[in-house]
Tab-separated table of C-alpha atoms in Angstrom:
chain	number	residue	atom	x	y	z
A	1	MET	CA	102.467	81.232	118.143
A	2	LYS	CA	98.917	81.008	116.841
A	3	GLY	CA	97.697	82.956	113.864
A	4	TYR	CA	94.330	84.010	112.495
A	5	LEU	CA	92.938	85.627	109.378
A	6	VAL	CA	89.507	87.215	109.725
A	7	LEU	CA	87.706	88.568	106.657
A	8	GLU	CA	85.230	91.430	106.670
A	9	ASP	CA	82.361	88.969	106.112
A	10	GLY	CA	83.270	87.174	109.344
A	11	THR	CA	85.012	84.181	107.759
A	12	LEU	CA	87.795	82.953	110.052
A	13	PHE	CA	90.914	80.951	109.167
A	14	ALA	CA	93.182	79.637	111.926
A	15	GLY	CA	96.764	78.453	111.617
A	16	GLU	CA	100.276	79.059	112.876
A	17	GLY	CA	101.801	82.499	113.091
A	18	PHE	CA	105.266	83.355	111.778
A	19	GLY	CA	107.166	86.533	111.117
A	20	ALA	CA	106.368	89.334	113.555
A	21	PRO	CA	103.739	89.080	116.304
A	22	ALA	CA	101.258	91.708	115.210
A	23	VAL	CA	97.656	92.520	114.351
A	24	GLN	CA	97.360	94.142	110.933
A	25	ALA	CA	94.414	95.064	108.713
A	26	GLY	CA	94.654	95.121	104.942
A	27	GLU	CA	93.147	94.168	101.609
A	28	VAL	CA	93.321	90.379	101.180
A	29	VAL	CA	94.495	89.314	97.708
A	30	PHE	CA	95.949	86.148	96.204
A	31	ASN	CA	99.007	85.562	94.028
A	32	THR	CA	99.309	82.507	91.770
A	33	GLY	CA	103.086	82.568	91.293
A	34	MET	CA	105.011	79.381	92.093
A	35	THR	CA	108.208	81.280	92.886
A	36	GLY	CA	109.178	84.875	93.571
A	37	TYR	CA	107.810	85.294	97.084
A	38	GLN	CA	110.632	87.677	98.048
A	39	GLU	CA	109.861	89.855	95.039
A	40	VAL	CA	106.208	89.845	96.096
A	41	VAL	CA	106.785	90.937	99.681
A	42	THR	CA	109.166	93.737	98.593
A	43	ASP	CA	107.049	95.005	95.676
A	44	PRO	CA	105.675	98.453	96.664
A	45	SER	CA	102.546	97.709	94.617
A	46	TYR	CA	101.485	95.355	97.422
A	47	TYR	CA	101.473	98.129	99.998
A	48	GLY	CA	98.609	97.656	102.472
A	49	GLN	CA	97.694	94.184	101.239
A	50	ILE	CA	97.610	90.812	102.945
A	51	VAL	CA	98.944	88.477	100.256
A	52	VAL	CA	97.821	84.849	99.974
A	53	MET	CA	100.154	82.580	97.992
A	54	THR	CA	98.259	79.824	96.160
A	55	TYR	CA	101.369	77.689	95.639
A	56	PRO	CA	101.517	75.498	98.759
A	57	LEU	CA	105.229	75.502	99.728
A	58	ILE	CA	106.768	78.921	100.412
A	59	GLY	CA	110.133	79.845	101.897
A	60	ASN	CA	112.143	76.881	100.628
A	61	TYR	CA	114.960	78.965	99.120
A	62	GLY	CA	115.018	81.567	101.871
A	63	VAL	CA	115.788	85.239	101.340
A	64	THR	CA	118.698	86.547	99.275
A	65	LEU	CA	120.372	89.929	98.934
A	66	ALA	CA	119.721	90.049	95.190
A	67	ASP	CA	116.010	89.291	94.906
A	68	GLY	CA	114.404	92.253	96.657
A	69	GLU	CA	112.461	94.762	94.572
A	70	SER	CA	112.863	97.594	97.092
A	71	ARG	CA	114.518	98.459	100.378
A	72	GLN	CA	111.916	96.694	102.576
A	73	PRO	CA	108.719	94.620	102.612
A	74	TRP	CA	105.551	96.612	101.922
A	75	ILE	CA	102.882	93.970	102.431
A	76	GLY	CA	100.554	94.099	105.415
A	77	GLY	CA	100.720	90.342	105.966
A	78	PHE	CA	101.619	87.039	104.287
A	79	VAL	CA	99.494	83.870	104.192
A	80	VAL	CA	100.784	80.476	103.044
A	81	LYS	CA	99.823	76.820	103.210
A	82	ALA	CA	103.200	75.366	104.213
A	83	LEU	CA	106.151	77.436	105.412
A	84	CYS	CA	109.695	76.142	105.055
A	85	ASP	CA	111.730	77.450	107.971
A	86	ARG	CA	114.933	75.621	106.980
A	87	PRO	CA	115.684	77.071	103.530
A	88	SER	CA	118.300	75.662	101.188
A	89	HIS	CA	119.949	77.928	98.613
A	90	TRP	CA	123.553	78.914	98.106
A	91	GLN	CA	122.659	82.630	98.117
A	92	ALA	CA	120.261	82.554	101.075
A	93	VAL	CA	121.091	84.911	103.938
A	94	GLY	CA	118.173	83.909	106.150
A	95	SER	CA	114.659	82.551	106.329
A	96	LEU	CA	111.492	84.236	105.142
A	97	SER	CA	110.054	84.173	108.653
A	98	ASP	CA	113.078	85.916	110.136
A	99	TYR	CA	113.056	88.499	107.353
A	100	LEU	CA	109.406	89.377	107.955
A	101	ALA	CA	109.987	89.466	111.714
A	102	GLN	CA	112.832	91.964	111.258
A	103	HIS	CA	110.445	94.287	109.439
A	104	GLY	CA	107.377	93.857	111.631
A	105	VAL	CA	105.290	91.901	109.125
A	106	PRO	CA	102.994	89.101	110.419
A	107	GLY	CA	102.564	85.803	108.587
A	108	LEU	CA	100.151	82.889	108.780
A	109	SER	CA	100.807	79.289	107.740
A	110	GLY	CA	98.960	76.003	107.969
A	111	ILE	CA	95.631	77.081	106.492
A	112	ASP	CA	93.780	75.912	103.395
A	113	THR	CA	94.879	78.585	100.929
A	114	ARG	CA	92.901	76.864	98.168
A	115	ALA	CA	89.664	77.336	100.117
A	116	LEU	CA	90.613	80.935	100.918
A	117	THR	CA	91.386	81.682	97.265
A	118	ARG	CA	88.099	80.143	96.113
A	119	HIS	CA	86.307	82.321	98.668
A	120	LEU	CA	87.980	85.457	97.302
A	121	ARG	CA	87.265	84.430	93.704
A	122	SER	CA	83.607	83.854	94.555
A	123	HIS	CA	83.029	86.949	96.666
A	124	GLY	CA	85.715	89.331	95.407
A	125	THR	CA	88.677	90.914	97.123
A	126	MET	CA	87.954	91.562	100.782
A	127	ARG	CA	89.434	93.484	103.635
A	128	GLY	CA	90.739	91.428	106.508
A	129	VAL	CA	92.854	91.285	109.642
A	130	ILE	CA	95.828	89.007	110.169
A	131	ALA	CA	96.625	88.461	113.834
A	132	THR	CA	99.327	86.469	115.573
A	133	VAL	CA	98.902	85.746	119.270
A	134	ALA	CA	100.629	83.738	121.993
A	135	ASP	CA	100.031	79.973	122.030
A	136	ASP	CA	98.135	80.193	125.294
A	137	ALA	CA	95.815	82.920	124.005
A	138	GLU	CA	92.421	81.910	122.634
A	139	PRO	CA	90.390	84.703	121.025
A	140	ASP	CA	86.761	84.770	122.104
A	141	GLN	CA	83.759	85.927	120.089
A	142	ASP	CA	84.240	89.525	121.191
A	143	GLN	CA	87.851	89.497	120.003
A	144	VAL	CA	86.887	88.030	116.621
A	145	ALA	CA	84.077	90.592	116.287
A	146	ALA	CA	86.575	93.364	117.025
A	147	TRP	CA	88.868	92.052	114.289
A	148	VAL	CA	85.956	91.986	111.838
A	149	GLU	CA	85.175	95.613	112.631
A	150	GLN	CA	88.844	96.500	112.229
A	151	ALA	CA	88.813	94.846	108.817
A	152	ARG	CA	85.695	96.712	107.730
A	153	ALA	CA	87.219	100.002	108.854
A	154	PHE	CA	90.360	99.524	106.755
A	155	ARG	CA	90.878	102.051	103.961
A	156	MET	CA	93.801	102.289	101.578
A	157	LYS	CA	95.060	105.846	102.055
A	158	ASP	CA	97.937	107.707	100.441
A	159	ALA	CA	99.458	104.467	99.208
A	160	VAL	CA	101.573	105.992	96.433
A	161	ARG	CA	102.766	108.820	98.646
A	162	ARG	CA	103.941	106.303	101.250
A	163	VAL	CA	106.028	104.196	98.875
A	164	THR	CA	107.448	106.771	96.466
A	165	THR	CA	110.994	108.015	96.857
A	166	PRO	CA	111.084	110.942	99.301
A	167	GLU	CA	113.525	112.845	97.091
A	168	SER	CA	114.902	112.608	93.581
A	169	TYR	CA	118.077	110.729	92.750
A	170	ARG	CA	120.123	110.033	89.636
A	171	ILE	CA	121.803	106.913	88.264
A	172	PRO	CA	124.278	108.189	85.635
A	173	GLY	CA	124.670	106.481	82.301
A	174	PRO	CA	126.064	107.210	78.828
A	175	GLY	CA	122.773	106.875	76.983
A	176	PRO	CA	119.487	108.752	76.726
A	177	ARG	CA	118.212	110.747	79.672
A	178	VAL	CA	115.185	109.061	81.217
A	179	VAL	CA	112.986	110.389	83.997
A	180	ALA	CA	111.181	107.711	85.995
A	181	LEU	CA	108.140	108.948	87.883
A	182	ASP	CA	108.197	106.733	90.950
A	183	PHE	CA	104.670	105.655	91.904
A	184	GLY	CA	106.165	102.648	93.748
A	185	ALA	CA	108.786	101.455	91.302
A	186	LYS	CA	110.230	97.963	91.370
A	187	GLU	CA	114.006	98.166	91.221
A	188	ASN	CA	114.116	95.810	88.262
A	189	ILE	CA	112.512	98.507	86.102
A	190	LEU	CA	115.460	100.754	86.860
A	191	ARG	CA	117.890	97.863	86.301
A	192	GLU	CA	116.475	97.292	82.810
A	193	LEU	CA	116.971	100.961	81.922
A	194	ILE	CA	120.483	101.040	83.392
A	195	ALA	CA	121.411	97.838	81.541
A	196	ARG	CA	120.611	99.688	78.309
A	197	GLY	CA	122.871	102.583	79.209
A	198	CYS	CA	120.185	105.056	80.178
A	199	ASP	CA	120.958	108.040	82.395
A	200	VAL	CA	118.096	107.682	84.868
A	201	THR	CA	116.678	110.288	87.235
A	202	VAL	CA	113.977	109.062	89.606
A	203	LEU	CA	111.458	111.663	90.735
A	204	PRO	CA	108.801	111.439	93.467
A	205	ALA	CA	105.237	110.729	92.409
A	206	THR	CA	104.321	114.337	93.262
A	207	ALA	CA	106.715	115.821	90.696
A	208	THR	CA	105.179	118.396	88.369
A	209	ALA	CA	105.518	118.531	84.601
A	210	GLU	CA	107.781	121.563	85.008
A	211	GLU	CA	110.105	119.587	87.278
A	212	VAL	CA	110.225	116.748	84.770
A	213	LEU	CA	110.923	119.005	81.802
A	214	ALA	CA	113.602	120.947	83.700
A	215	LEU	CA	115.724	117.772	83.474
A	216	ARG	CA	115.493	117.853	79.651
A	217	PRO	CA	114.589	114.161	79.369
A	218	ASP	CA	114.640	112.108	76.208
A	219	GLY	CA	111.848	109.969	77.634
A	220	VAL	CA	109.671	109.353	80.669
A	221	VAL	CA	108.781	106.073	82.363
A	222	LEU	CA	105.594	105.894	84.439
A	223	THR	CA	106.211	103.140	86.954
A	224	ASN	CA	104.061	100.657	88.816
A	225	GLY	CA	102.608	101.414	92.224
A	226	PRO	CA	99.844	100.562	94.717
A	227	GLY	CA	96.227	101.572	95.059
A	228	ALA	CA	93.734	103.118	92.683
A	229	PRO	CA	94.916	105.434	89.880
A	230	THR	CA	92.200	107.919	90.810
A	231	ASP	CA	93.913	108.352	94.195
A	232	VAL	CA	96.771	110.301	92.591
A	233	PRO	CA	95.083	113.077	90.593
A	234	GLU	CA	98.241	115.187	90.694
A	235	ALA	CA	100.114	112.451	88.807
A	236	VAL	CA	97.333	112.316	86.211
A	237	ALA	CA	97.619	116.090	85.793
A	238	THR	CA	101.403	115.845	85.376
A	239	VAL	CA	101.119	113.164	82.698
A	240	ARG	CA	98.394	115.122	80.915
A	241	SER	CA	100.680	118.161	80.771
A	242	LEU	CA	103.570	116.081	79.456
A	243	LEU	CA	101.353	114.539	76.789
A	244	ALA	CA	100.292	118.007	75.695
A	245	ARG	CA	103.834	118.632	74.466
A	246	GLY	CA	103.243	116.052	71.783
A	247	ASP	CA	106.871	115.001	71.346
A	248	LEU	CA	108.030	113.341	74.582
A	249	PRO	CA	108.304	109.528	74.459
A	250	MET	CA	106.512	107.896	77.387
A	251	PHE	CA	106.320	104.295	78.588
A	252	GLY	CA	103.798	103.301	81.284
A	253	ILE	CA	103.868	100.130	83.393
A	254	CYS	CA	100.985	98.826	85.552
A	255	LEU	CA	99.755	101.812	87.610
A	256	GLY	CA	101.627	104.016	85.143
A	257	HIS	CA	99.515	102.462	82.380
A	258	GLN	CA	96.321	103.334	84.257
A	259	ILE	CA	97.454	106.884	85.044
A	260	ALA	CA	98.294	107.455	81.379
A	261	ALA	CA	94.840	106.201	80.383
A	262	LEU	CA	93.183	108.613	82.819
A	263	ALA	CA	95.324	111.454	81.439
A	264	LEU	CA	94.035	110.592	77.959
A	265	GLY	CA	90.434	110.852	79.156
A	266	ALA	CA	89.658	107.164	79.716
A	267	ARG	CA	88.156	105.511	82.794
A	268	THR	CA	89.411	102.794	85.115
A	269	TYR	CA	87.482	100.338	87.282
A	270	LYS	CA	88.207	97.851	90.047
A	271	LEU	CA	88.430	94.179	89.135
A	272	PRO	CA	86.591	91.624	91.290
A	273	TYR	CA	89.807	90.007	92.550
A	274	GLY	CA	92.565	91.416	90.368
A	275	HIS	CA	95.401	89.809	88.436
A	276	ARG	CA	98.379	88.767	90.551
A	277	GLY	CA	100.915	86.125	89.610
A	278	ALA	CA	103.687	85.149	87.219
A	279	ASN	CA	101.640	83.074	84.785
A	280	HIS	CA	99.067	85.347	83.109
A	281	PRO	CA	98.732	84.965	79.312
A	282	VAL	CA	98.433	88.197	77.332
A	283	LYS	CA	97.817	88.464	73.586
A	284	GLU	CA	99.606	91.088	71.501
A	285	LEU	CA	96.952	92.015	68.943
A	286	ALA	CA	99.302	93.211	66.181
A	287	THR	CA	101.156	89.893	65.967
A	288	GLY	CA	98.798	87.391	67.576
A	289	ARG	CA	101.638	86.344	69.852
A	290	VAL	CA	100.770	85.268	73.399
A	291	HIS	CA	103.135	86.353	76.170
A	292	ILE	CA	103.292	84.795	79.629
A	293	THR	CA	103.384	87.767	81.955
A	294	SER	CA	103.868	88.749	85.566
A	295	GLN	CA	101.014	90.861	86.918
A	296	ASN	CA	99.982	92.662	90.070
A	297	HIS	CA	97.008	94.964	89.796
A	298	GLY	CA	93.492	95.358	91.090
A	299	TYR	CA	92.263	97.940	88.572
A	300	ALA	CA	91.891	97.966	84.792
A	301	VAL	CA	91.305	100.426	81.968
A	302	ALA	CA	87.787	100.487	80.506
A	303	ALA	CA	88.286	99.755	76.802
A	304	GLU	CA	85.071	101.475	75.725
A	305	SER	CA	86.205	104.722	77.361
A	306	LEU	CA	89.400	105.092	75.346
A	307	PRO	CA	89.387	107.985	72.853
A	308	PRO	CA	89.573	107.175	69.118
A	309	GLU	CA	93.232	108.160	68.891
A	310	VAL	CA	94.206	105.429	71.366
A	311	VAL	CA	94.429	101.789	70.291
A	312	VAL	CA	94.355	98.675	72.475
A	313	THR	CA	97.570	96.727	71.807
A	314	HIS	CA	97.322	93.836	74.300
A	315	VAL	CA	94.458	91.969	75.962
A	316	SER	CA	94.220	89.366	78.722
A	317	ILE	CA	93.519	85.846	77.521
A	318	HIS	CA	91.750	85.136	80.820
A	319	ASP	CA	89.095	87.854	80.782
A	320	GLY	CA	89.695	90.116	77.761
A	321	THR	CA	90.668	93.148	79.842
A	322	VAL	CA	92.985	95.801	78.433
A	323	GLU	CA	96.662	94.919	78.939
A	324	GLY	CA	98.278	97.562	76.736
A	325	ILE	CA	97.516	100.737	74.806
A	326	ALA	CA	99.309	103.032	72.376
A	327	HIS	CA	98.549	106.465	70.976
A	328	ARG	CA	98.152	106.739	67.202
A	329	ARG	CA	99.951	110.093	67.051
A	330	LEU	CA	101.842	110.700	70.291
A	331	PRO	CA	104.978	108.705	71.253
A	332	LEU	CA	103.229	106.844	74.080
A	333	PHE	CA	102.668	103.174	74.817
A	334	THR	CA	101.808	101.375	78.040
A	335	VAL	CA	101.277	97.869	79.388
A	336	GLN	CA	99.319	96.635	82.374
A	337	TYR	CA	101.754	93.828	83.138
A	338	HIS	CA	105.416	93.831	84.269
A	339	PRO	CA	107.920	93.484	81.392
A	340	GLU	CA	110.844	93.748	83.826
A	341	ALA	CA	109.828	90.507	85.550
A	342	CYS	CA	110.905	87.065	84.311
A	343	PRO	CA	107.881	84.765	84.243
A	344	GLY	CA	109.035	82.926	81.226
A	345	PRO	CA	111.847	83.663	80.551
A	346	ARG	CA	112.665	87.198	79.265
A	347	GLU	CA	110.474	87.710	76.218
A	348	ASN	CA	108.671	90.776	77.557
A	349	ARG	CA	111.819	92.861	77.857
A	350	TYR	CA	111.503	93.848	74.194
A	351	LEU	CA	109.256	96.640	75.422
A	352	PHE	CA	112.236	98.407	76.973
A	353	ASP	CA	114.031	98.124	73.632
A	354	ARG	CA	110.974	99.594	71.938
A	355	PHE	CA	111.078	102.524	74.354
A	356	LEU	CA	114.766	103.133	73.588
A	357	ALA	CA	114.075	102.957	69.849
A	358	MET	CA	111.321	105.531	70.290
A	359	MET	CA	113.752	107.895	72.014
A	360	ALA	CA	116.430	107.239	69.376
A	361	ARG	CA	114.117	108.383	66.587
A	362	GLY	CA	114.594	111.940	67.856
A	363	ALA	CA	111.021	112.468	68.956
A	364	VAL	CA	112.266	114.956	71.554
A	365	SER	CA	114.425	117.358	69.614
A	366	THR	CA	113.499	120.280	71.843
A	367	CYS	CA	114.481	118.348	74.970
A	368	SER	CA	117.796	116.871	73.902
A	369	ALA	CA	121.018	118.692	74.650
């Protein structure tokens, strides 16, 4: 089948469709990772987005049972240069195209993803429509114009509420009690906590501070998720109330980092085309060490808006944006990137150990049993 990507400025890319036959609007973004396409399509942070992979060959190792980051794909569409429809991997249970088709997600291959990425870098992230049609169908000018209007009408609405867990659940463990506020959590975040023995309870993004504290946690993790942090004011209010206690260790990741910053009185802003990929260098200011990180975000914290009691701990080597903060007095630290991912190879997982050490210092004496 044929496939098309139409941007809100009228730019048209034509190729071959794969996955599900569908017409879907979304925010068009690019990811620079060379591997990890299954993690990308199942990451709830990509909800409502049409993802362009800059690495040319995608699908070569198929889809496995172990590599998903959630129960389903969340992307609006997938765009690649060359699609491998005959994958080779000992754990593969099927092809990427079949997997997307099963979940109603359209894909587009055979286009110049380098030209598309340069267009997005030059003009900023755009809304678009990905459409797959029958081979004998040829869209006319009216059809293309209708797709452009559909792209311009797209709005990201209730993204966090659509991907969060509908109800709370617990993963028992012998260690400290951790509450994870699920704004669109990748499963690997939970795996890292479980691997360290934590007793984890996952709460919906709409949970109140009272509901969190009723579980008597030793610490709280603010997870990743899609959309703008200002779209979830109730989560900001919850985090602000938890911070007011002054003794509850908190660890924020990606959207959780931005929500924590808003709760502290800072501002966030939208980046021109975001940071998405598994090869983003980040400098830890206290040590001068540079970490290679996995990232997926379209918003950033405004450094100049941070209150005096908050220090910037990490910055992006690419553009100097804030990649981590910590409070001088409260037991809170956050990072913009994904320490649970494995871009090279596992050096960022020390942040989970830091979180456990923070809880072990007894910062939550009134919450522990």
